[in-house]
Each structure stands twice: as structure tokens, then as C-alpha cells.
mmCIF file of C-alpha atoms in Angstrom:
data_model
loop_
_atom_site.group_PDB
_atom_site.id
_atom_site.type_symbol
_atom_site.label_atom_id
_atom_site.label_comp_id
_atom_site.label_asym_id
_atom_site.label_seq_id
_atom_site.Cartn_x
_atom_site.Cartn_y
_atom_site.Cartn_z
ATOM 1 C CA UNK A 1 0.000 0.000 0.000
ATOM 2 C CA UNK A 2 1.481 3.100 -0.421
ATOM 3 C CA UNK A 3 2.637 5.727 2.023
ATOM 4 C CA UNK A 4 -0.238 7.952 1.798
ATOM 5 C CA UNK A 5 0.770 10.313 4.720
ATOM 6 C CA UNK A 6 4.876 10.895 6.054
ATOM 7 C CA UNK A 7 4.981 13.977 7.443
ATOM 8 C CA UNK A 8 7.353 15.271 10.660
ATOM 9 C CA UNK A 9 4.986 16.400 13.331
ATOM 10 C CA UNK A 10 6.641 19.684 15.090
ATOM 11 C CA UNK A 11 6.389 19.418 18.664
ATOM 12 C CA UNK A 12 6.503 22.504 21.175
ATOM 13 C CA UNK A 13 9.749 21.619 22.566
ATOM 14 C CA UNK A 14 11.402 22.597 19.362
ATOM 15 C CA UNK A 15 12.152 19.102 18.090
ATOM 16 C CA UNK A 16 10.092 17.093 15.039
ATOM 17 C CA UNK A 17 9.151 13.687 14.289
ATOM 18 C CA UNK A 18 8.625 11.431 12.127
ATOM 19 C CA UNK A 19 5.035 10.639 11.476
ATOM 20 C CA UNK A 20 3.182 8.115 9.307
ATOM 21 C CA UNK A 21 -0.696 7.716 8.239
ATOM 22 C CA UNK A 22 -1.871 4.700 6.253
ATOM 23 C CA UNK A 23 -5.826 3.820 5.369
ATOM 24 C CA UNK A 24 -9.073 5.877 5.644
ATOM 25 C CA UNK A 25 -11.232 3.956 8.157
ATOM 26 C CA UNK A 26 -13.083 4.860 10.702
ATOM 27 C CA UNK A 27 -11.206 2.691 13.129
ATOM 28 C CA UNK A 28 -8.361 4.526 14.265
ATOM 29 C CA UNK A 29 -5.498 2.762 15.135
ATOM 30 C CA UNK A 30 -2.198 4.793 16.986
ATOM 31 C CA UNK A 31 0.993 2.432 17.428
ATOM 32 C CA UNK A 32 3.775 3.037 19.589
ATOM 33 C CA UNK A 33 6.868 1.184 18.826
ATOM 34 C CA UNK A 34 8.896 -0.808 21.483
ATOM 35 C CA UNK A 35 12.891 -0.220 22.615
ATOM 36 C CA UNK A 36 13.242 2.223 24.055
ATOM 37 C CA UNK A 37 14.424 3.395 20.957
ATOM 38 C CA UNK A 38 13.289 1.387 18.219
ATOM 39 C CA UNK A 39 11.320 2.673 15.260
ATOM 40 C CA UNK A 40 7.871 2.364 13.190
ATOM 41 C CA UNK A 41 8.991 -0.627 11.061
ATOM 42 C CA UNK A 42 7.578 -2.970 13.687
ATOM 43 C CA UNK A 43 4.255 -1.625 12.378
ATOM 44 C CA UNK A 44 5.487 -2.182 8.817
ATOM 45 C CA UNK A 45 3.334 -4.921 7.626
ATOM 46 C CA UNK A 46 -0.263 -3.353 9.507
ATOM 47 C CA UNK A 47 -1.269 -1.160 6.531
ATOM 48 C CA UNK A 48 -1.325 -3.983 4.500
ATOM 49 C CA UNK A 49 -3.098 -6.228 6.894
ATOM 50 C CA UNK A 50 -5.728 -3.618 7.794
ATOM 51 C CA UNK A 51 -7.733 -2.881 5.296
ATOM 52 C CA UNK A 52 -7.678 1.153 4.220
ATOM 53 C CA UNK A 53 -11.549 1.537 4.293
ATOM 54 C CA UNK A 54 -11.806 0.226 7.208
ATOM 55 C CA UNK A 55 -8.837 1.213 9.560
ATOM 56 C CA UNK A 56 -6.526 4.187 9.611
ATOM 57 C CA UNK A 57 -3.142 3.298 11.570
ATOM 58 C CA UNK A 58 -0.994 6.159 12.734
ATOM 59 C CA UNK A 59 3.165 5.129 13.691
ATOM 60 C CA UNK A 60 5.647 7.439 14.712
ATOM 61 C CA UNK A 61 9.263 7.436 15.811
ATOM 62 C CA UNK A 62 9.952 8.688 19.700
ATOM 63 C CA UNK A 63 12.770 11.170 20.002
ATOM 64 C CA UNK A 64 15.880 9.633 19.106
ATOM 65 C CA UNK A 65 14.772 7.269 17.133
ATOM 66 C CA UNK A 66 15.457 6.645 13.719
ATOM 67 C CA UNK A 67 13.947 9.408 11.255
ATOM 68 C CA UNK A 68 12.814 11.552 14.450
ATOM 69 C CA UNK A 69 15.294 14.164 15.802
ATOM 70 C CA UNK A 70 17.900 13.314 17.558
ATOM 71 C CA UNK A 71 19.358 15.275 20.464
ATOM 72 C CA UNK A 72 22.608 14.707 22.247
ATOM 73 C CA UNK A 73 21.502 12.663 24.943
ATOM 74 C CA UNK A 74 24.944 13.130 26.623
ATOM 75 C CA UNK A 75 24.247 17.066 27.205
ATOM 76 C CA UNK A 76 23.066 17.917 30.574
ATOM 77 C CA UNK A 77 20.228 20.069 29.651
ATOM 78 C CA UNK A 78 18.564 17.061 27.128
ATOM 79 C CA UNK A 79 18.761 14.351 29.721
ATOM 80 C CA UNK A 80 15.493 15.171 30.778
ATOM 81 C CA UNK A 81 14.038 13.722 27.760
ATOM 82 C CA UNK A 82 15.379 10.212 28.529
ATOM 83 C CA UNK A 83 12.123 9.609 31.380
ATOM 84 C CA UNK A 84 9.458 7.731 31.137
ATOM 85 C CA UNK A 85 7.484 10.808 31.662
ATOM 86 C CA UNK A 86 8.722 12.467 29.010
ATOM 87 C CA UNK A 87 8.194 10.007 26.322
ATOM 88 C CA UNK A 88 4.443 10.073 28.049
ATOM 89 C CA UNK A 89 4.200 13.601 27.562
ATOM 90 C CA UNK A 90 5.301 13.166 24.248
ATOM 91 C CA UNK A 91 2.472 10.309 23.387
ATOM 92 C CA UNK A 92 -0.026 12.869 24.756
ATOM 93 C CA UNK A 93 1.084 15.501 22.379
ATOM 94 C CA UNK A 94 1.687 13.110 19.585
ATOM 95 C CA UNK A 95 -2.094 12.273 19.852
ATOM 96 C CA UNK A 96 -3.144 15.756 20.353
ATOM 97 C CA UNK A 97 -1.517 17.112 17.137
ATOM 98 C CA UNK A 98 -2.802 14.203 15.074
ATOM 99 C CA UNK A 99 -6.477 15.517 16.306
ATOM 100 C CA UNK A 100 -6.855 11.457 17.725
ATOM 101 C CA UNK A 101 -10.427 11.066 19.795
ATOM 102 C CA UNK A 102 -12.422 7.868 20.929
ATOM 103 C CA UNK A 103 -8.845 6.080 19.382
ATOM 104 C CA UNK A 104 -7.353 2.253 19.825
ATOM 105 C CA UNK A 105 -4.100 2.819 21.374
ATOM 106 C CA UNK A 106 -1.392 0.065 20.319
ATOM 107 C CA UNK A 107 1.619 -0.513 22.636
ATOM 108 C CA UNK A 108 4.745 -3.144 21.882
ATOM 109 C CA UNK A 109 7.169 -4.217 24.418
ATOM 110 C CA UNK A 110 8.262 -0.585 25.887
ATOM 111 C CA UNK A 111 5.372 0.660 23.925
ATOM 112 C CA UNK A 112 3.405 -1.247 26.188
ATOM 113 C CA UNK A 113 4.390 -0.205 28.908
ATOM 114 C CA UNK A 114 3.909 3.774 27.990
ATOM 115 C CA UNK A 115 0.483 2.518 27.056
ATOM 116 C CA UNK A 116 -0.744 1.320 30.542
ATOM 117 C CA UNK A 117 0.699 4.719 31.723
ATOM 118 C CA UNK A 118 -1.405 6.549 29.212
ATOM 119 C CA UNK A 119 -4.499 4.153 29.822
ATOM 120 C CA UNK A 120 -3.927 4.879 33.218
ATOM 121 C CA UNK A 121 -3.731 9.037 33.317
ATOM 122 C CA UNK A 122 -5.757 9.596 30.112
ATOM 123 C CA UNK A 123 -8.067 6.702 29.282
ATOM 124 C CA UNK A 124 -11.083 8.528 28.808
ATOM 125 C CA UNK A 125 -9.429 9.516 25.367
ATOM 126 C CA UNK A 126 -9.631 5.388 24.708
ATOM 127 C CA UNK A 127 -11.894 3.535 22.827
ATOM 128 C CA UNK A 128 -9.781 0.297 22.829
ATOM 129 C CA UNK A 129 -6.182 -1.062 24.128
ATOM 130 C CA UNK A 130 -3.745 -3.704 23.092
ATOM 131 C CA UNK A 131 -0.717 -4.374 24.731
ATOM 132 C CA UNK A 132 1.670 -5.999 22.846
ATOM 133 C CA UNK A 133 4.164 -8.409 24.317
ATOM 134 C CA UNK A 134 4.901 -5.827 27.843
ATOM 135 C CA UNK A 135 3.953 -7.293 31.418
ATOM 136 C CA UNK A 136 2.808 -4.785 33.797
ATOM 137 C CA UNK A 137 5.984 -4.825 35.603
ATOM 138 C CA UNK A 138 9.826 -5.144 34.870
ATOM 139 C CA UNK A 139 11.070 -7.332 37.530
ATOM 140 C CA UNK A 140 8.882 -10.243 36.531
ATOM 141 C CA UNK A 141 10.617 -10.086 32.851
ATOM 142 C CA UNK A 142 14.111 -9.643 34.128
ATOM 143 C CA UNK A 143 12.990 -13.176 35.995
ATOM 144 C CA UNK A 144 11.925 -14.431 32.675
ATOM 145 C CA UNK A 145 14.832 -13.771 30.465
ATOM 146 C CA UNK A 146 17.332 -15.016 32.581
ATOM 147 C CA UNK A 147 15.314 -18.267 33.296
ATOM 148 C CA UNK A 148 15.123 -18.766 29.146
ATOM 149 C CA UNK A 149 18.376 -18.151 28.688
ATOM 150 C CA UNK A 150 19.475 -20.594 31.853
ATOM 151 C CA UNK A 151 16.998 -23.235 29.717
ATOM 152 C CA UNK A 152 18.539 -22.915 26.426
ATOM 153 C CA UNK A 153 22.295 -22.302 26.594
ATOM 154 C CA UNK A 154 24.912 -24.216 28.726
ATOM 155 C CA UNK A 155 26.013 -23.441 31.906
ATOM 156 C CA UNK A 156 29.619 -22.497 30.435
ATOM 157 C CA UNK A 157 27.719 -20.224 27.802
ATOM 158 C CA UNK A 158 25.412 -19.034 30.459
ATOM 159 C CA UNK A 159 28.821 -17.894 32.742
ATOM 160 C CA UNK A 160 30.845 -16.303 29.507
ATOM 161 C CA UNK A 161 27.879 -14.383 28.748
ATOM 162 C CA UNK A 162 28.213 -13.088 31.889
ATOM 163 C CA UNK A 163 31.640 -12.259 32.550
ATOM 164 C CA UNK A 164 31.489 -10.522 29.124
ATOM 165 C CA UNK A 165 28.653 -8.204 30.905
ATOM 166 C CA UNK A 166 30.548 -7.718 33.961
ATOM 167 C CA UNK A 167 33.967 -6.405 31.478
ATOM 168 C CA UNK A 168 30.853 -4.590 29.164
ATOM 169 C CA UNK A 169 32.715 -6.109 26.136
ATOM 170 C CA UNK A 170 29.391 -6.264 24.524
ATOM 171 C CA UNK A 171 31.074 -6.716 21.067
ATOM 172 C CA UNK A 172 32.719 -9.865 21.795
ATOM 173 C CA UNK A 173 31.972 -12.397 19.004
ATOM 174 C CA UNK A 174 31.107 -15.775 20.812
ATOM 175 C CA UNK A 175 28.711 -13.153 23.060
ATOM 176 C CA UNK A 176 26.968 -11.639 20.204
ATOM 177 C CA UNK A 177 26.400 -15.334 18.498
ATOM 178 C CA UNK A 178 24.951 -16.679 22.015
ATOM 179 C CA UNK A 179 22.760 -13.448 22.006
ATOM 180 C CA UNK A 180 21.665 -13.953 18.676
ATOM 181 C CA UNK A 181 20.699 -17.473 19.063
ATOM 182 C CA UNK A 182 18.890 -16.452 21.880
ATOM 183 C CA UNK A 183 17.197 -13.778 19.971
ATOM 184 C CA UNK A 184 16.241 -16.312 17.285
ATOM 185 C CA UNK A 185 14.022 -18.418 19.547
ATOM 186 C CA UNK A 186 12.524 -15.846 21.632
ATOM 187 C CA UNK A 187 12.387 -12.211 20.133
ATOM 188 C CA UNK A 188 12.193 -12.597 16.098
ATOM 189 C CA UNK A 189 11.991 -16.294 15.220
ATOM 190 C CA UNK A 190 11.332 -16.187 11.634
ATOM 191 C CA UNK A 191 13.088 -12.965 10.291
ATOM 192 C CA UNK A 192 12.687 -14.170 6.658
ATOM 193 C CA UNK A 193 9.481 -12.677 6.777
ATOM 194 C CA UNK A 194 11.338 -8.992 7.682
ATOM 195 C CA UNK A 195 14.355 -7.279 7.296
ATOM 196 C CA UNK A 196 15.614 -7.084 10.892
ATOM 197 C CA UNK A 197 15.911 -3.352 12.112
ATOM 198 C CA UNK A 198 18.494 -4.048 14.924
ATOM 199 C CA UNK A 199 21.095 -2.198 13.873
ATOM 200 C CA UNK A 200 18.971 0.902 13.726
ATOM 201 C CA UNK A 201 18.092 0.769 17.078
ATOM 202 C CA UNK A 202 19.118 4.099 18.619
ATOM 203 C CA UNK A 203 21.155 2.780 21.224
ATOM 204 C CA UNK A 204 21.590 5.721 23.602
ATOM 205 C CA UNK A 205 17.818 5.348 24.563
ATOM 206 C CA UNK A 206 17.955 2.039 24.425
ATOM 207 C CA UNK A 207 21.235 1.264 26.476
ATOM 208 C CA UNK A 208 19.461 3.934 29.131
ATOM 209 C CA UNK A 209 15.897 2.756 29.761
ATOM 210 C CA UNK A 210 17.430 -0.990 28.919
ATOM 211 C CA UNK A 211 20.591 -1.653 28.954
ATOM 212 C CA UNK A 212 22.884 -3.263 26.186
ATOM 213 C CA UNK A 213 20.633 -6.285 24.878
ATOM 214 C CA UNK A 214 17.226 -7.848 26.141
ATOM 215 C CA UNK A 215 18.714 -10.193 28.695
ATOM 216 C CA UNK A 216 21.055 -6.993 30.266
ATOM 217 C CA UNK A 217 18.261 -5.250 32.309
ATOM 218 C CA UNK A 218 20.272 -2.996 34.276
ATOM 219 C CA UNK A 219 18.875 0.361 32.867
ATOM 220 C CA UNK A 220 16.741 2.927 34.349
ATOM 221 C CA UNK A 221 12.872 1.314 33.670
ATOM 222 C CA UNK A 222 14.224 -1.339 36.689
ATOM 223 C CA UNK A 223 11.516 -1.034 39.603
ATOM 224 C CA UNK A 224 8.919 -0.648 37.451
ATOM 225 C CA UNK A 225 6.193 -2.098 38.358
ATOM 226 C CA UNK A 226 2.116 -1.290 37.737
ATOM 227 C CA UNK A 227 0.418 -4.392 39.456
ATOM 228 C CA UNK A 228 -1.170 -2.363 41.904
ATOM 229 C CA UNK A 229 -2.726 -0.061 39.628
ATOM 230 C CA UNK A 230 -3.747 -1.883 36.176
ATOM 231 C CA UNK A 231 -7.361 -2.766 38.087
ATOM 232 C CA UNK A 232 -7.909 0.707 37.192
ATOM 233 C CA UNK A 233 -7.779 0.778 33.315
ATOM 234 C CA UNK A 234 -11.504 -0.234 32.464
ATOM 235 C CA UNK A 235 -10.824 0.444 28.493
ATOM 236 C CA UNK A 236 -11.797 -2.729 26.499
ATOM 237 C CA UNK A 237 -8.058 -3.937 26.194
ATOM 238 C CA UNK A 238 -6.098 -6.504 23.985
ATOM 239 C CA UNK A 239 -3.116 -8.383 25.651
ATOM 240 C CA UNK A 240 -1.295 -10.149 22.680
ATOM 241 C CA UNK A 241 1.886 -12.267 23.230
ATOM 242 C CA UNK A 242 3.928 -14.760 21.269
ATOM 243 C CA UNK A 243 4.000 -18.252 22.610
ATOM 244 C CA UNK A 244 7.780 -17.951 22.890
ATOM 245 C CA UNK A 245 7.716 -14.593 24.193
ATOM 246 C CA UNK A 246 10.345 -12.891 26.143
ATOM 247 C CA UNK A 247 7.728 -11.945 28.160
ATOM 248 C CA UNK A 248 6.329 -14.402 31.109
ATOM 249 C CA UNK A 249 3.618 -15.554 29.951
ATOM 250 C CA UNK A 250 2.302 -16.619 33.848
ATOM 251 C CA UNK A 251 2.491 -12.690 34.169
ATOM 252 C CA UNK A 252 0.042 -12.133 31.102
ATOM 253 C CA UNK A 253 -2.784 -14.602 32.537
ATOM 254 C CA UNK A 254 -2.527 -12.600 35.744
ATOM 255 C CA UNK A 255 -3.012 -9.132 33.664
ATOM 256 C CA UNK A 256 -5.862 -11.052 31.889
ATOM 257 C CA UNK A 257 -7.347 -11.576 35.476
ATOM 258 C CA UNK A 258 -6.723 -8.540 37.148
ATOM 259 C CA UNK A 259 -8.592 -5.928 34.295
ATOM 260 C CA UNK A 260 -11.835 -5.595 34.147
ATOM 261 C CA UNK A 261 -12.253 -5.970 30.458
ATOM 262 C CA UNK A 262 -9.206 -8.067 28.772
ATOM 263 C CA UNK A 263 -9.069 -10.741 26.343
ATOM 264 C CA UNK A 264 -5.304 -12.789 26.310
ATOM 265 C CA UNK A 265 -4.491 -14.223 22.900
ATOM 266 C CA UNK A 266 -1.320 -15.898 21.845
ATOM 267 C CA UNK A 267 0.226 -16.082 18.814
ATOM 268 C CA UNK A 268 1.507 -19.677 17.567
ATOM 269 C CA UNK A 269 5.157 -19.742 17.042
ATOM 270 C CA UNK A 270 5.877 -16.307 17.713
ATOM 271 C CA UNK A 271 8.441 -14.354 19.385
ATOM 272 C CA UNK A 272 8.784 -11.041 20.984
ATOM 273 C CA UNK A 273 7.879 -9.765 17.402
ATOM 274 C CA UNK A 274 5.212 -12.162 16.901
ATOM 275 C CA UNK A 275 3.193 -9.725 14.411
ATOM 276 C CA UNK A 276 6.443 -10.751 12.243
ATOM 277 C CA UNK A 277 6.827 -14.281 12.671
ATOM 278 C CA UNK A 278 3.239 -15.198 12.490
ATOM 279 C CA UNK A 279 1.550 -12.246 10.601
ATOM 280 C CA UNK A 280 -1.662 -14.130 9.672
ATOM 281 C CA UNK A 281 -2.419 -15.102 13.592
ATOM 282 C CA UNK A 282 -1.479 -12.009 14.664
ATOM 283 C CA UNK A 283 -4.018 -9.840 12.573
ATOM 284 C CA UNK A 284 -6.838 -11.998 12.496
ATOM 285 C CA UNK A 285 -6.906 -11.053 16.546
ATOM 286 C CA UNK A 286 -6.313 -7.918 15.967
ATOM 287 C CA UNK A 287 -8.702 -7.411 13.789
ATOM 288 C CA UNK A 288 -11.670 -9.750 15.899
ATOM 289 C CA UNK A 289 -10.556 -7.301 18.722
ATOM 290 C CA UNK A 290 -10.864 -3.894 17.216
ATOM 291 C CA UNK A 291 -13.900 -4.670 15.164
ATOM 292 C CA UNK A 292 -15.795 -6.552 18.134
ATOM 293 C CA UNK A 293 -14.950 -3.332 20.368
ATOM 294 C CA UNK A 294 -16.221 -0.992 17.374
ATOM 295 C CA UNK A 295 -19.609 -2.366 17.287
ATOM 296 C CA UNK A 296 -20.162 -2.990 20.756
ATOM 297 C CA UNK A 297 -19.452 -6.615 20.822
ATOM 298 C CA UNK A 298 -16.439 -7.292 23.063
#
């Protein structure tokens, strides 16, 4: 389909964005990618999977990311940006400027997690949630990913791996080949089906919210934790995992529990990135969800 509407959104701080509309539908679908600091191209394959008439499915790229500006994190007076409020604020504005009402809010991984906070201080703007691979809390996950990676790699592997992160030689070859086996079975499992965007991850957001890779959580999102509060978000909401996610997937069945109105659905042989490995699973949920919620159904 093509790229009916790129356009870099000017926020008031000064700094622009990228911005991209696809479709014409009534159902209006706003996607916030994961990271920190990834990029739109996790939404990629959506326009093409929603149809136009129907749907209308806004992406953007957070500060720092990819085609968005990119301020030297390093400076004192931009390290504000690099806080979970912030990159709140930002959503807020984001929807704001694209004139977004009575919207479906998409979240993956750390877009997730900004999207229970903006469920949770702004839901009233909501007409429907998914959360996309993200637990409501950070130290279940850090649990999770060093229990997988206990599971699938040697004891000597396991112990190199970590030595490496002690010296932060995160270049180290035999490191970067056990990382990306690990990656293979849990965060992208069948790549063929996208180019992987890795390598444009901008990695001073990342390695700051984060820390170097998905199984080095050592960066500033540690502690936290919305298990007390998700009771509150009474938006008709989507949690959607891969069956091999990095995420816990105990944790997910206890989200499904705890709010009021939540569906869980798994996608078969997905990862982290399940919309990529398993594209046709992944939309036809989507797409039960957000038209059941649309006509009252859900």
C-alpha cells in the first residue's frame, strides 16, 4: 500500500518527528513502537493487513529514534528527555496534534508499557487497548529472560555471557552469536518474513531505559512495576503475546485476570515480534478485537 501520509509532526519543545498515516477507516489505530528506541517498522506490515476503508493506523518514531530528531543525549540540559514521563508527555502531544479522539491505542514491548501509563492518566481519550508483548511490571521479565536463557544455553555459555557483561565487552563475538541465538528463539523467530531493524536501534535510549541487549536489564525502567494499579484501566483492552515470548507468559494470565475488560491471545510460534513471525495469527486477533470493540461486541 502506499505511504499515503509521512509527514514530521513539530512538537513545542522545538524538536520534530517522524510521522506516518496509512488507510481511511473509521477505526483509528495509533501504534507506539517498542525499545526504548526502536522505530515504526515494527508496524510495517499493519497497513497492508488492515484494510484502508476500514482502519486508519498512525506510527511514529519517539525522540531519538530513527527518522525523528535526535538530540545529544549526553548534554546535561537534554537528559530530561530520557524519562518515562517524558516520552508520556510526548504520546499525549503526539495524539493531540494528530487531532486522535475515541482512538485504539497500540503498545509493543516498551510501547506497552507507555500505554498502561497513558491508559492509566488519560483513558477517557480510549476507545480500545492492546498491549503488545509488555507485562505490567519489569522485575517479573528480568525473571523471565534469565530463566530462558538458563533453559537454552549451557552453563559455560550461560557464565561467559556473563563475565562478558561484567567487562561490558558487549562486542565480543562468541557473546553476540549466544545473544543472537537467543534472539532467534525468543524475540524474532522467523526474520525471513522482515528485514531485521536491529542495527537501527538508537542505542543511547535504548542502552538507558534498557541496557545493552534484552537479557542486560540494568537500565533505568528497573523497579517498574504497575500491578497495583492496572485494576484501574476499564478500556476494552487486547493483551497479545507470542508463545515464545520474552515476556512471562504466567504474568500475562494474571493481567488477563486482574482488568476488568481483557481478552489474552497468543500467537503460535511467535516471538517477541510475533506480528512478524506469524503475521496471519497475529491480525486476524487484531482485527476480531478492534472490530468486536467498534460495534459494541467485546
Amino acid at each position: 500500500m502506499e505511504h499515503q501520509g509521512t509527514t514530521l509532526l513539530a512538537l513545542d519543545n522545538g524538536y520534530h518527528l517522524f510521522t506516518r498515516k496509512e488507510g481511511h477507516g473509521a477505526i483509528k489505530l495509533l501504534c507506539v513502537h517498542g525499545g526504548p528506541g526502536g522505530n515504526h517498522e515494527g508496524f510495517d506490515n499493519f497497513a497492508a493487513n488492515l484494510p484502508g476503508d476500514e482502519f486508519t493506523v498512525y506510527t511514529y518514531d519517539q525522540l531519538g529514534s530513527y527518522y525523528s530528531d535526535q538530540p545529544d543525549f549526553s548534554l546535561p540540559e537534554n537528559q530530561h528527555y530520557l524519562t518515562l514521563d517524558y516520552y508520556l508527555s510526548e504520546l499525549k502531544e503526539v495524539r493531540q496534534k494528530l487531532g486522535l479522539e475515541d482512538f485504539y491505542l497500540l503498545g509493543h514491548s516498551w510501547g506497552g508499557l507507555l500505554a498502561q501509563e497513558y491508559a492509566l492518566k488519560y483513558g477517557d481519550h480510549l476507545k480500545g487497548l492492546v498491549i503488545m508483548s509488555m507485562i505490567d511490571n519489569i522485575a517479573e521479565y528480568t525473571t523471565h529472560i534469565n530463566y530462558l536463557r538458563n533453559k537454552e544455553l549451557t552453563p559455560r555459555e550461560v557464565k561467559y555471557m556473563k563475565q562478558v557483561e561484567d567487562e561490558e565487552n558487549f562486542d565480543d563475538p562468541m557473546y553476540q552469536e549466544l545473544l543472537e541465538r537467543l534472539y532467534s528463539l525468543y524475540v524474532v523467530r522467523h526474520p525471513q518474513n522482515k528485514v531485521r531493524t536491529v542495527s537501527k536501534t538508537a542505542t543511547a535510549v535504548y542502552n538507558y531505559f534498557q541496557g545493552n541487549n534484552e537479557f542486560v536489564m540494568v537500565g533505568t525502567l528497573n523497579g517498574w512495576d504497575r500491578r497495583a494499579d492496572l485494576h484501574q484501566v476499564t478500556t476494552p483492552t487486547l493483551l497479545t503475546f507470542g508463545e515464545f515470548d520474552t515476556m512471562p507468559l504466567d504474568a500475562a494470565q494474571r493481567m488477563k485476570e486482574i482488568l476488568p475488560h481483557a481478552r489474552l491471545v497468543l500467537t503460535p510460534d511467535g516471538g517477541h515480534g510475533h506480528q512478524i513471525d506469524n503475521p496471519a495469527a497475529f491480525f486476524a486477533t487484531l482485527k476480531h478485537f478492534l472490530r468486536q470493540v467498534e460495534h459494541n461486541e467485546f
